[in-house]
PDB file of C-alpha atoms and ligand atoms in Angstrom:
ATOM      1  CA  MET A   1     187.235  81.788 -89.451  1.00 49.00           C
ATOM      2  CA  ALA A   2     187.675  79.361 -92.270  1.00 41.00           C
ATOM      3  CA  GLU A   3     185.421  78.772 -95.250  1.00 44.00           C
ATOM      4  CA  ALA A   4     181.782  78.166 -94.561  1.00 43.00           C
ATOM      5  CA  PRO A   5     180.219  74.711 -94.145  1.00 45.00           C
ATOM      6  CA  MET A   6     176.649  75.626 -95.263  1.00 49.00           C
ATOM      7  CA  ASP A   7     175.100  72.504 -93.653  1.00 59.00           C
ATOM      8  CA  ARG A   8     175.825  73.956 -90.222  1.00 77.00           C
ATOM      9  CA  CYS A   9     173.262  76.823 -90.150  1.00 88.00           C
ATOM     10  CA  LEU A  10     173.551  79.097 -87.001  1.00 94.00           C
ATOM     11  CA  LEU A  11     171.237  81.891 -87.737  1.00 96.00           C
ATOM     12  CA  GLU A  12     168.330  81.588 -90.230  1.00 96.00           C
ATOM     13  CA  ILE A  13     165.956  84.218 -91.259  1.00 97.00           C
ATOM     14  CA  CYS A  14     162.912  82.809 -93.164  1.00 96.00           C
ATOM     15  CA  ASN A  15     160.543  85.071 -95.146  1.00 96.00           C
ATOM     16  CA  LEU A  16     160.942  87.963 -92.826  1.00 97.00           C
ATOM     17  CA  ASP A  17     158.564  90.821 -92.937  1.00 97.00           C
ATOM     18  CA  ALA A  18     159.429  93.565 -90.499  1.00 97.00           C
ATOM     19  CA  GLY A  19     159.340  97.326 -89.939  1.00 97.00           C
ATOM     20  CA  TYR A  20     158.316  99.897 -87.455  1.00 97.00           C
ATOM     21  CA  GLY A  21     154.645 100.115 -86.127  1.00 95.00           C
ATOM     22  CA  LYS A  22     152.504 100.003 -89.300  1.00 93.00           C
ATOM     23  CA  LEU A  23     155.483 100.835 -91.559  1.00 97.00           C
ATOM     24  CA  GLN A  24     156.646  97.710 -93.395  1.00 97.00           C
ATOM     25  CA  ILE A  25     160.335  97.790 -94.380  1.00 98.00           C
ATOM     26  CA  LEU A  26     161.420  94.265 -94.912  1.00 98.00           C
ATOM     27  CA  ARG A  27     159.582  91.955 -97.240  1.00 97.00           C
ATOM     28  CA  SER A  28     160.207  88.154 -97.480  1.00 97.00           C
ATOM     29  CA  VAL A  29     163.818  88.481 -96.488  1.00 97.00           C
ATOM     30  CA  CYS A  30     165.698  85.119 -96.266  1.00 97.00           C
ATOM     31  CA  LEU A  31     169.205  84.997 -94.977  1.00 97.00           C
ATOM     32  CA  GLN A  32     171.371  82.180 -93.553  1.00 96.00           C
ATOM     33  CA  ALA A  33     174.568  82.390 -91.695  1.00 96.00           C
ATOM     34  CA  ALA A  34     176.392  79.123 -91.142  1.00 94.00           C
ATOM     35  CA  GLU A  35     179.066  78.438 -88.548  1.00 92.00           C
ATOM     36  CA  GLN A  36     182.454  79.910 -89.543  1.00 89.00           C
ATOM     37  CA  GLU A  37     180.849  82.371 -91.948  1.00 93.00           C
ATOM     38  CA  ILE A  38     181.203  86.150 -92.327  1.00 94.00           C
ATOM     39  CA  ILE A  39     178.158  87.552 -94.044  1.00 96.00           C
ATOM     40  CA  GLY A  40     178.119  91.046 -95.676  1.00 96.00           C
ATOM     41  CA  ILE A  41     174.779  92.896 -96.117  1.00 97.00           C
ATOM     42  CA  ILE A  42     174.945  95.671 -98.626  1.00 96.00           C
ATOM     43  CA  GLY A  43     172.637  98.061-100.050  1.00 94.00           C
ATOM     44  CA  ALA A  44     171.792 101.823-100.424  1.00 90.00           C
ATOM     45  CA  ASN A  45     170.597 104.159 -97.697  1.00 89.00           C
ATOM     46  CA  GLY A  46     167.303 103.194 -96.418  1.00 93.00           C
ATOM     47  CA  ALA A  47     167.286  99.661 -98.163  1.00 95.00           C
ATOM     48  CA  GLY A  48     166.446  97.992 -94.749  1.00 96.00           C
ATOM     49  CA  LYS A  49     170.013  96.590 -93.799  1.00 96.00           C
ATOM     50  CA  THR A  50     169.823  97.905 -90.181  1.00 96.00           C
ATOM     51  CA  THR A  51     166.332  96.669 -89.875  1.00 97.00           C
ATOM     52  CA  VAL A  52     167.576  93.043 -90.585  1.00 97.00           C
ATOM     53  CA  LEU A  53     169.968  93.292 -87.642  1.00 97.00           C
ATOM     54  CA  LYS A  54     167.335  94.992 -85.432  1.00 96.00           C
ATOM     55  CA  ALA A  55     164.839  92.380 -86.341  1.00 97.00           C
ATOM     56  CA  VAL A  56     167.241  89.612 -85.191  1.00 97.00           C
ATOM     57  CA  MET A  57     167.490  91.409 -81.816  1.00 96.00           C
ATOM     58  CA  ASN A  58     163.628  91.993 -81.823  1.00 95.00           C
ATOM     59  CA  LEU A  59     164.329  95.658 -81.894  1.00 95.00           C
ATOM     60  CA  ALA A  60     162.154  96.119 -84.981  1.00 96.00           C
ATOM     61  CA  ASP A  61     158.578  94.855 -85.337  1.00 96.00           C
ATOM     62  CA  ILE A  62     158.342  91.417 -86.858  1.00 97.00           C
ATOM     63  CA  MET A  63     155.191  91.179 -89.034  1.00 96.00           C
ATOM     64  CA  GLY A  64     155.811  87.758 -90.496  1.00 96.00           C
ATOM     65  CA  GLY A  65     158.381  85.065 -91.011  1.00 97.00           C
ATOM     66  CA  GLU A  66     160.657  83.358 -88.465  1.00 96.00           C
ATOM     67  CA  ILE A  67     164.217  83.939 -87.143  1.00 97.00           C
ATOM     68  CA  TYR A  68     165.950  80.913 -85.678  1.00 96.00           C
ATOM     69  CA  PHE A  69     169.408  80.786 -83.780  1.00 95.00           C
ATOM     70  CA  ARG A  70     170.680  77.274 -83.418  1.00 92.00           C
ATOM     71  CA  GLY A  71     167.126  76.115 -84.373  1.00 91.00           C
ATOM     72  CA  THR A  72     165.456  78.106 -81.537  1.00 93.00           C
ATOM     73  CA  LEU A  73     162.813  80.518 -82.609  1.00 95.00           C
ATOM     74  CA  LEU A  74     163.824  84.113 -81.628  1.00 95.00           C
ATOM     75  CA  ASN A  75     160.475  85.862 -82.570  1.00 92.00           C
ATOM     76  CA  ARG A  76     158.941  87.488 -79.498  1.00 88.00           C
ATOM     77  CA  LYS A  77     161.942  86.894 -77.168  1.00 94.00           C
ATOM     78  CA  ALA A  78     163.159  90.131 -75.490  1.00 94.00           C
ATOM     79  CA  TRP A  79     166.440  91.646 -76.873  1.00 92.00           C
ATOM     80  CA  TYR A  80     168.275  90.984 -73.675  1.00 90.00           C
ATOM     81  CA  LYS A  81     167.414  87.383 -73.664  1.00 93.00           C
ATOM     82  CA  ILE A  82     168.623  87.136 -77.304  1.00 95.00           C
ATOM     83  CA  ALA A  83     171.816  88.806 -76.171  1.00 92.00           C
ATOM     84  CA  ARG A  84     172.169  86.344 -73.365  1.00 91.00           C
ATOM     85  CA  MET A  85     171.726  83.502 -75.819  1.00 93.00           C
ATOM     86  CA  GLY A  86     174.958  84.670 -77.469  1.00 94.00           C
ATOM     87  CA  ILE A  87     174.073  87.240 -80.036  1.00 96.00           C
ATOM     88  CA  ALA A  88     175.930  90.740 -79.792  1.00 94.00           C
ATOM     89  CA  PHE A  89     174.612  93.655 -81.637  1.00 94.00           C
ATOM     90  CA  VAL A  90     176.939  96.595 -82.294  1.00 92.00           C
ATOM     91  CA  PRO A  91     174.868  99.486 -83.371  1.00 90.00           C
ATOM     92  CA  GLN A  92     175.928 102.017 -86.050  1.00 85.00           C
ATOM     93  CA  LYS A  93     176.091 104.895 -83.668  1.00 76.00           C
ATOM     94  CA  ARG A  94     179.000 104.550 -81.280  1.00 66.00           C
ATOM     95  CA  GLU A  95     176.686 103.786 -78.215  1.00 77.00           C
ATOM     96  CA  ILE A  96     179.511 103.914 -75.578  1.00 84.00           C
ATOM     97  CA  PHE A  97     179.284 105.234 -72.186  1.00 89.00           C
ATOM     98  CA  SER A  98     181.349 108.445 -72.526  1.00 89.00           C
ATOM     99  CA  PRO A  99     181.751 109.405 -68.940  1.00 92.00           C
ATOM    100  CA  LEU A 100     182.963 105.884 -68.033  1.00 94.00           C
ATOM    101  CA  THR A 101     186.468 104.781 -68.656  1.00 96.00           C
ATOM    102  CA  VAL A 102     187.386 102.604 -71.568  1.00 96.00           C
ATOM    103  CA  LEU A 103     187.957  99.576 -69.104  1.00 95.00           C
ATOM    104  CA  GLU A 104     184.551 100.160 -67.538  1.00 94.00           C
ATOM    105  CA  ASN A 105     182.926 100.116 -70.926  1.00 94.00           C
ATOM    106  CA  LEU A 106     184.641  96.872 -71.722  1.00 94.00           C
ATOM    107  CA  GLU A 107     183.555  95.393 -68.385  1.00 92.00           C
ATOM    108  CA  ILE A 108     179.964  96.333 -69.006  1.00 89.00           C
ATOM    109  CA  GLY A 109     180.200  94.361 -72.226  1.00 87.00           C
ATOM    110  CA  ALA A 110     181.079  91.172 -70.166  1.00 86.00           C
ATOM    111  CA  TYR A 111     177.782  91.103 -68.319  1.00 82.00           C
ATOM    112  CA  ARG A 112     176.875  87.718 -70.012  1.00 80.00           C
ATOM    113  CA  ILE A 113     179.763  86.052 -68.399  1.00 82.00           C
ATOM    114  CA  LEU A 114     179.745  87.907 -65.123  1.00 79.00           C
ATOM    115  CA  GLY A 115     181.287  85.752 -62.432  1.00 80.00           C
ATOM    116  CA  ASN A 116     183.728  84.056 -64.857  1.00 84.00           C
ATOM    117  CA  LYS A 117     186.727  86.164 -64.049  1.00 87.00           C
ATOM    118  CA  SER A 118     189.221  84.228 -66.082  1.00 89.00           C
ATOM    119  CA  GLU A 119     187.042  84.374 -69.240  1.00 88.00           C
ATOM    120  CA  MET A 120     186.685  88.047 -68.616  1.00 89.00           C
ATOM    121  CA  ARG A 121     190.429  88.482 -68.306  1.00 91.00           C
ATOM    122  CA  SER A 122     191.170  86.394 -71.368  1.00 90.00           C
ATOM    123  CA  ASN A 123     188.557  88.335 -73.458  1.00 91.00           C
ATOM    124  CA  LEU A 124     189.977  91.508 -72.342  1.00 94.00           C
ATOM    125  CA  ALA A 125     193.552  90.414 -73.349  1.00 93.00           C
ATOM    126  CA  ARG A 126     192.089  89.360 -76.652  1.00 90.00           C
ATOM    127  CA  VAL A 127     190.175  92.458 -77.495  1.00 91.00           C
ATOM    128  CA  LEU A 128     193.344  94.479 -76.779  1.00 93.00           C
ATOM    129  CA  GLU A 129     195.247  92.226 -79.075  1.00 90.00           C
ATOM    130  CA  PHE A 130     192.596  92.851 -81.731  1.00 88.00           C
ATOM    131  CA  PHE A 131     192.616  96.594 -81.081  1.00 90.00           C
ATOM    132  CA  PRO A 132     196.105  97.500 -79.699  1.00 89.00           C
ATOM    133  CA  GLN A 133     195.113 101.232 -80.115  1.00 88.00           C
ATOM    134  CA  LEU A 134     193.028 100.832 -76.956  1.00 93.00           C
ATOM    135  CA  GLN A 135     195.734  99.220 -74.889  1.00 91.00           C
ATOM    136  CA  GLY A 136     197.210 102.441 -73.441  1.00 92.00           C
ATOM    137  CA  LYS A 137     193.884 104.071 -73.117  1.00 96.00           C
ATOM    138  CA  LEU A 138     192.014 101.898 -70.598  1.00 96.00           C
ATOM    139  CA  ALA A 139     192.025 104.616 -67.803  1.00 96.00           C
ATOM    140  CA  LEU A 140     190.762 107.280 -70.117  1.00 96.00           C
ATOM    141  CA  LYS A 141     187.176 108.392 -70.314  1.00 96.00           C
ATOM    142  CA  ALA A 142     185.567 106.870 -73.306  1.00 94.00           C
ATOM    143  CA  GLY A 143     184.175 110.175 -74.599  1.00 93.00           C
ATOM    144  CA  VAL A 144     187.820 111.495 -75.343  1.00 95.00           C
ATOM    145  CA  LEU A 145     188.542 108.696 -77.751  1.00 93.00           C
ATOM    146  CA  SER A 146     188.771 109.474 -81.456  1.00 90.00           C
ATOM    147  CA  GLY A 147     185.822 108.340 -83.725  1.00 86.00           C
ATOM    148  CA  GLY A 148     187.741 105.268 -84.887  1.00 86.00           C
ATOM    149  CA  GLU A 149     188.794 104.424 -81.352  1.00 90.00           C
ATOM    150  CA  GLN A 150     185.215 104.686 -80.176  1.00 91.00           C
ATOM    151  CA  LYS A 151     184.102 102.322 -82.960  1.00 89.00           C
ATOM    152  CA  MET A 152     186.916  99.847 -81.893  1.00 89.00           C
ATOM    153  CA  LEU A 153     185.674 100.213 -78.317  1.00 93.00           C
ATOM    154  CA  SER A 154     181.968  99.443 -79.209  1.00 93.00           C
ATOM    155  CA  ILE A 155     183.024  96.297 -81.252  1.00 92.00           C
ATOM    156  CA  ALA A 156     185.408  95.236 -78.389  1.00 92.00           C
ATOM    157  CA  ARG A 157     182.706  95.690 -75.924  1.00 92.00           C
ATOM    158  CA  GLY A 158     180.430  93.425 -78.023  1.00 91.00           C
ATOM    159  CA  LEU A 159     183.157  90.735 -77.996  1.00 91.00           C
ATOM    160  CA  MET A 160     183.613  90.866 -74.218  1.00 92.00           C
ATOM    161  CA  GLY A 161     180.597  88.691 -73.448  1.00 90.00           C
ATOM    162  CA  SER A 162     181.931  85.835 -75.601  1.00 91.00           C
ATOM    163  CA  PRO A 163     179.158  86.000 -78.188  1.00 93.00           C
ATOM    164  CA  GLU A 164     178.645  83.317 -80.872  1.00 95.00           C
ATOM    165  CA  VAL A 165     177.168  85.701 -83.432  1.00 96.00           C
ATOM    166  CA  LEU A 166     178.297  89.343 -83.804  1.00 95.00           C
ATOM    167  CA  LEU A 167     176.142  91.740 -85.691  1.00 96.00           C
ATOM    168  CA  LEU A 168     177.920  94.823 -86.833  1.00 95.00           C
ATOM    169  CA  ASP A 169     176.030  97.735 -88.086  1.00 94.00           C
ATOM    170  CA  GLU A 170     178.029 100.057 -90.525  1.00 92.00           C
ATOM    171  CA  PRO A 171     181.322  99.899 -88.710  1.00 90.00           C
ATOM    172  CA  SER A 172     182.862 102.307 -91.287  1.00 88.00           C
ATOM    173  CA  LEU A 173     180.340 105.097 -90.934  1.00 86.00           C
ATOM    174  CA  GLY A 174     181.933 108.459 -90.393  1.00 82.00           C
ATOM    175  CA  LEU A 175     185.419 107.121 -90.502  1.00 83.00           C
ATOM    176  CA  ALA A 176     188.227 108.280 -92.823  1.00 86.00           C
ATOM    177  CA  PRO A 177     188.977 105.657 -95.340  1.00 88.00           C
ATOM    178  CA  ALA A 178     192.372 104.749 -93.925  1.00 88.00           C
ATOM    179  CA  VAL A 179     190.740 104.388 -90.423  1.00 84.00           C
ATOM    180  CA  ALA A 180     187.924 102.338 -91.845  1.00 88.00           C
ATOM    181  CA  GLU A 181     190.349  99.965 -93.635  1.00 88.00           C
ATOM    182  CA  ALA A 182     192.361  99.596 -90.365  1.00 85.00           C
ATOM    183  CA  LEU A 183     189.112  98.793 -88.509  1.00 86.00           C
ATOM    184  CA  PHE A 184     188.097  96.141 -91.131  1.00 89.00           C
ATOM    185  CA  GLU A 185     191.478  94.597 -90.741  1.00 87.00           C
ATOM    186  CA  GLY A 186     190.688  94.357 -86.992  1.00 85.00           C
ATOM    187  CA  ILE A 187     187.294  92.782 -87.841  1.00 89.00           C
ATOM    188  CA  ARG A 188     188.891  90.224 -90.108  1.00 87.00           C
ATOM    189  CA  PHE A 189     191.414  89.297 -87.448  1.00 84.00           C
ATOM    190  CA  ILE A 190     188.552  88.978 -84.875  1.00 86.00           C
ATOM    191  CA  ALA A 191     186.691  86.702 -87.119  1.00 84.00           C
ATOM    192  CA  GLN A 192     189.629  84.483 -87.522  1.00 82.00           C
ATOM    193  CA  GLY A 193     190.831  84.573 -83.876  1.00 81.00           C
ATOM    194  CA  HIS A 194     188.076  84.981 -81.356  1.00 82.00           C
ATOM    195  CA  PRO A 195     187.279  81.612 -79.887  1.00 84.00           C
ATOM    196  CA  SER A 196     183.627  82.056 -79.092  1.00 88.00           C
ATOM    197  CA  LEU A 197     182.694  83.605 -82.243  1.00 91.00           C
ATOM    198  CA  LYS A 198     181.037  81.475 -84.857  1.00 93.00           C
ATOM    199  CA  ALA A 199     179.479  83.970 -87.428  1.00 94.00           C
ATOM    200  CA  LEU A 200     179.662  87.566 -88.074  1.00 95.00           C
ATOM    201  CA  LEU A 201     177.093  89.576 -89.937  1.00 96.00           C
ATOM    202  CA  VAL A 202     178.303  92.986 -91.183  1.00 96.00           C
ATOM    203  CA  VAL A 203     175.958  95.672 -92.592  1.00 96.00           C
ATOM    204  CA  GLU A 204     177.827  98.179 -94.751  1.00 93.00           C
ATOM    205  CA  GLN A 205     177.275 100.880 -97.189  1.00 88.00           C
ATOM    206  CA  ASN A 206     180.857 100.574 -98.194  1.00 90.00           C
ATOM    207  CA  ALA A 207     180.202  97.363-100.185  1.00 92.00           C
ATOM    208  CA  PHE A 208     183.787  96.861-101.099  1.00 92.00           C
ATOM    209  CA  LEU A 209     185.019  96.838 -97.421  1.00 91.00           C
ATOM    210  CA  ALA A 210     182.288  94.441 -96.453  1.00 93.00           C
ATOM    211  CA  LEU A 211     182.747  92.057 -99.462  1.00 94.00           C
ATOM    212  CA  GLU A 212     186.428  92.038 -98.925  1.00 92.00           C
ATOM    213  CA  ILE A 213     186.132  90.329 -95.687  1.00 93.00           C
ATOM    214  CA  ALA A 214     182.925  88.337 -96.151  1.00 95.00           C
ATOM    215  CA  HIS A 215     182.423  84.793 -97.410  1.00 94.00           C
ATOM    216  CA  ARG A 216     179.059  85.593 -98.851  1.00 96.00           C
ATOM    217  CA  GLY A 217     176.949  88.681 -99.263  1.00 97.00           C
ATOM    218  CA  TYR A 218     173.310  89.706 -99.582  1.00 97.00           C
ATOM    219  CA  VAL A 219     172.127  92.775-101.502  1.00 97.00           C
ATOM    220  CA  LEU A 220     169.135  94.455-100.131  1.00 97.00           C
ATOM    221  CA  GLU A 221     167.060  96.864-102.199  1.00 96.00           C
ATOM    222  CA  GLY A 222     163.753  98.313-101.111  1.00 96.00           C
ATOM    223  CA  GLY A 223     163.527  95.911 -98.208  1.00 97.00           C
ATOM    224  CA  ARG A 224     163.950  92.846-100.415  1.00 97.00           C
ATOM    225  CA  VAL A 225     166.955  90.634-101.052  1.00 97.00           C
ATOM    226  CA  VAL A 226     167.803  91.046-104.749  1.00 96.00           C
ATOM    227  CA  LEU A 227     171.015  89.184-104.956  1.00 96.00           C
ATOM    228  CA  VAL A 228     172.830  86.508-102.853  1.00 97.00           C
ATOM    229  CA  GLY A 229     176.195  85.041-103.672  1.00 96.00           C
ATOM    230  CA  SER A 230     179.830  84.456-102.702  1.00 96.00           C
ATOM    231  CA  SER A 231     181.768  87.794-102.176  1.00 95.00           C
ATOM    232  CA  GLN A 232     183.716  86.881-105.288  1.00 95.00           C
ATOM    233  CA  GLU A 233     180.478  86.634-107.367  1.00 96.00           C
ATOM    234  CA  LEU A 234     179.131  89.902-105.947  1.00 96.00           C
ATOM    235  CA  LEU A 235     182.416  91.774-106.483  1.00 95.00           C
ATOM    236  CA  THR A 236     182.260  90.966-110.080  1.00 94.00           C
ATOM    237  CA  ASN A 237     178.484  91.155-110.576  1.00 94.00           C
ATOM    238  CA  PRO A 238     177.730  93.962-113.066  1.00 93.00           C
ATOM    239  CA  HIS A 239     174.766  95.337-111.123  1.00 92.00           C
ATOM    240  CA  VAL A 240     176.725  95.360-107.906  1.00 92.00           C
ATOM    241  CA  LYS A 241     179.688  96.884-109.610  1.00 91.00           C
ATOM    242  CA  ALA A 242     177.621  99.717-111.227  1.00 91.00           C
ATOM    243  CA  ALA A 243     175.449 100.405-108.127  1.00 90.00           C
ATOM    244  CA  TYR A 244     177.741  99.875-105.167  1.00 88.00           C
ATOM    245  CA  LEU A 245     181.379  99.679-106.134  1.00 85.00           C
ATOM    246  CA  THR A 246     181.884 102.796-108.191  1.00 75.00           C
ATOM    247  CA  ALA A 247     183.690 105.517-106.348  1.00 62.00           C
TER     248      ALA A 247
HETATM  249  P1  LIG B 301     171.352 103.256 -93.887  1.00 69.24           P
HETATM  250  O1  LIG B 301     172.442 102.662 -94.702  1.00 69.24           O
HETATM  251  O2  LIG B 301     171.037 104.618 -94.353  1.00 69.24           O
HETATM  252  O3  LIG B 301     171.529 103.060 -92.385  1.00 69.24           O
HETATM  253  P2  LIG B 301     169.600 100.946 -94.049  1.00 69.24           P
HETATM  254  O4  LIG B 301     169.657 100.131 -95.229  1.00 69.24           O
HETATM  255  O5  LIG B 301     170.327 100.349 -92.832  1.00 69.24           O
HETATM  256  O6  LIG B 301     170.095 102.455 -94.254  1.00 69.24           O
HETATM  257  P3  LIG B 301     167.323 101.045 -92.233  1.00 69.24           P
HETATM  258  O7  LIG B 301     168.008 101.809 -91.175  1.00 69.24           O
HETATM  259  O8  LIG B 301     166.989  99.645 -91.934  1.00 69.24           O
HETATM  260  O9  LIG B 301     168.073 101.143 -93.636  1.00 69.24           O
HETATM  261  O10 LIG B 301     166.084 101.856 -92.557  1.00 69.24           O
HETATM  262  C1  LIG B 301     165.042 101.456 -93.576  1.00 69.24           C
HETATM  263  C2  LIG B 301     163.973 102.382 -93.443  1.00 69.24           C
HETATM  264  O11 LIG B 301     163.179 102.246 -92.239  1.00 69.24           O
HETATM  265  C3  LIG B 301     164.244 103.839 -93.670  1.00 69.24           C
HETATM  266  O12 LIG B 301     163.309 104.403 -94.617  1.00 69.24           O
HETATM  267  C4  LIG B 301     164.090 104.445 -92.289  1.00 69.24           C
HETATM  268  O13 LIG B 301     163.636 105.809 -92.365  1.00 69.24           O
HETATM  269  C5  LIG B 301     163.092 103.569 -91.710  1.00 69.24           C
HETATM  270  N1  LIG B 301     163.178 103.418 -90.243  1.00 69.24           N
HETATM  271  C6  LIG B 301     164.373 103.102 -89.528  1.00 69.24           C
HETATM  272  N2  LIG B 301     164.151 103.063 -88.278  1.00 69.24           N
HETATM  273  C7  LIG B 301     162.805 103.497 -88.104  1.00 69.24           C
HETATM  274  C8  LIG B 301     161.974 103.696 -86.863  1.00 69.24           C
HETATM  275  N3  LIG B 301     162.481 103.495 -85.618  1.00 69.24           N
HETATM  276  N4  LIG B 301     160.774 104.152 -87.119  1.00 69.24           N
HETATM  277  C9  LIG B 301     160.280 104.293 -88.326  1.00 69.24           C
HETATM  278  N5  LIG B 301     161.054 104.234 -89.502  1.00 69.24           N
HETATM  279  C10 LIG B 301     162.297 103.772 -89.340  1.00 69.24           C
END
């Protein structure tokens, strides 16, 4: 994806309060993702990063505020309807179907475009181009893949349904640094080359990895957005450097 034209807002979160039951986690969170934009959401453990993505999918409890996708209010829509609208969520745990083959896992991801065999075929070819490591493993049970390959599979499965927005939760979690870097290269490649994809939101504890591929970033602390800026601004911001970029 190229640089972000901010006048073409695709996903808009306005003054979001959200949490779980009576427990409020997010407070007045505002976030926008424009077409062609990669957004990094960074912050410490428990800051509420995952909850932002879950709220978009209506998997967390929304207590106030609004979430719009292409101007349509998402609040109170069931998660599967939100997915059908074109938002794919790749959770932080590799929620793959271990007893099924890699190919079957990928086919499940294409439920949104079931019936469109040619789009399914071209999406399959494309995700294998993004993640060539999966190419020779289509017939294997997904459970035997390495941790990094399972992450690739879960992202590839998210892409199989031609989403417009991809929400990635902690893709680097549990991966060795070199594997995480390779995965982020794949993510950057996807963002530039997937025809349906218009915006990508990536939640990461590894702020450097996220900001390296993002156009803009949001820093969450205690459920609030405390900083917003271009990735370059955030990478050089003294607070971000001290809190999130030291080894
Ligand atoms: P991490 O980087 O550790 O994944 P995060 O910034 O993504 O953290 P969240 O997963 O959004 O943070 O969690 C924010 C807070 O919400 C945490 O205190 C967590 O314990 C709490 N929380 C998360 N899920 C639930 C749930 N289903 N029920 C109750 N509390 C929850």
